[in-house]
Every structure is written in structure tokens, then in C-alpha cells.
């Protein structure tokens, strides 16, 4: 028994047979795989949402886990199909920014400059130290017939299953030296104040920013969003009757509403600014 784990993150939902087809392909290559569905409920074509979800959970899996991530509005175009190998796992995905948070964990703060791009826009960066990227191009590790519209089944899953079976990543195709990330991580400082952006809203309406806990001002702070000020950092959702700021389980500054939706209360969305400053 290999007991190797293959995870899936997609926007395919469960009402069609897409996910089942991918799992069938994988089992045909390595019958004793363990499957974990991270989610198939990513909003359609929403690459940043999928990137955040994958980036929030991959590190909790064994390091020999192989992750398949398919949110791919550019399927069939010239975008690369890639395999990313990191110390914390391997990933098969389109090169469209879907692996941004996985890559960000390996970037020095000054290694990627996003100054010339708008928030959320893609940029090509050098592959971070400690990581390797390969184009998935070797026909031996794809299905024999590759469709133009379902690379999750025909390219990404076969490559992932072969990696799980022990095939070295370098056999998948040429090594690449650049990979795409989305401009989701830039924060601005003005004195002791830090300005970030909303990068994720979960199903509870919790508003996640791109400001890591380590970048917050020291001491008591005020968090400002959509014209509303929240004083202090709380530890739990139950610490306030209404809106509150806290550090989420992912390590970023988050705005929540006890038993409500902060996103709805603030009418706030992805890309909107959030400021943390000393009180």
C-alpha cells in the first residue's frame, strides 16, 4: 500500500461528473491513493479564492502529498501546465496564479516587486529558492487523448498520480525558471500605519486582509475599513457584540461580526483597503 494522498481543489461543484472523472483517472494509475477534497465549491473562475483556500490548508498535509488545483478559465490556451515541487508538498495546476499563496510562503519580502501591477494582477517571478517547477508536457504522463477543455482530467491529474507513484518530477517536462503569482501581498506603510487589502471573504462573511500579524503596529491598534473603526484586537468571535478585528487562524488580520457577516455589514469586497494604525 502506498497510502499516498492526492488532494483536489476546483470550481467544478459536485453536480457534474468532472471530479469523478479525475479520480477515476488517478485510480487507473495508482489504485491505492487516498483522496481528499479540499473544496469543489470555489466560485466559478475565481482564481484568488482558490489560491487562498489551497494556501491555507496545504501545510497541514504530509509533505509527500500531491495537490491537484484546477480553476482554469484559460484552459486550452497558451498558459503553461506546471508541477511545483516544494518541501511541503507537490502541486499540479495551471500557471495562472493559483499557486500564489504556496509560493508566497517561500518568498523573501523584497524578492517579488508588484509595484508595476494593479492589485490582483498576475506577474511572472523567478521560482523561489527551495522550489522547483516543471512544465507538464511529456505525453507519457498525460492521457493519450487530451481535450482542449478538460486539462484537469487529461493533464493535471495524470501528472499528479504519477508523482504520487514515485515518478520524479523532472520526467514530466522541462524545468521552468519563472512562475506566475497574483499581486495579493503588497501592503503600504505610512509612519506606523499599515494599509492592506481584502483578499478573501469566507462563507461566514469574515473579511480576511493581506496584513500578516507580524506587520501590525505594536501596542493597541485601531482597524479602519469602509469608514468604520474597530478598536483593539480580539481573540475570539464572541469577544464583541458587533464588528471586531482579530488575527484569523491563517495568520492574517481579519474583520468579523459576532453571529453576523462583516462583509455585508461593511459592504466591503475583495481589493478594498483596510488600515491598521496605533490607537
GROMACS .gro file of C-alpha atoms in nm, residues 202 204-207 234-250 254-260:
model
   29
  202UNK     CA    1  -1.537   3.325   0.373
  204UNK     CA    2  -1.946   3.338   0.730
  205UNK     CA    3  -1.877   3.683   0.589
  206UNK     CA    4  -1.544   3.714   0.769
  207UNK     CA    5  -1.320   3.962   0.588
  234UNK     CA    6  -0.989   4.050   1.999
  235UNK     CA    7  -0.909   3.683   2.050
  236UNK     CA    8  -1.243   3.520   1.966
  237UNK     CA    9  -1.555   3.594   1.762
  238UNK     CA   10  -1.758   3.609   2.084
  239UNK     CA   11  -1.550   3.890   2.234
  240UNK     CA   12  -1.774   4.163   2.093
  241UNK     CA   13  -2.143   4.212   2.019
  242UNK     CA   14  -2.084   4.351   1.671
  243UNK     CA   15  -1.787   4.412   1.445
  244UNK     CA   16  -1.441   4.321   1.568
  245UNK     CA   17  -1.085   4.276   1.445
  246UNK     CA   18  -0.877   3.969   1.525
  247UNK     CA   19  -0.598   3.752   1.389
  248UNK     CA   20  -0.755   3.466   1.196
  249UNK     CA   21  -0.639   3.106   1.206
  250UNK     CA   22  -0.448   3.174   0.880
  254UNK     CA   23  -0.941   3.966   0.987
  255UNK     CA   24  -1.263   4.159   1.044
  256UNK     CA   25  -1.565   3.968   1.169
  257UNK     CA   26  -1.909   4.025   1.313
  258UNK     CA   27  -2.024   3.811   1.603
  259UNK     CA   28  -2.309   3.593   1.470
  260UNK     CA   29  -2.324   3.805   1.155
   0.00000   0.00000   0.00000
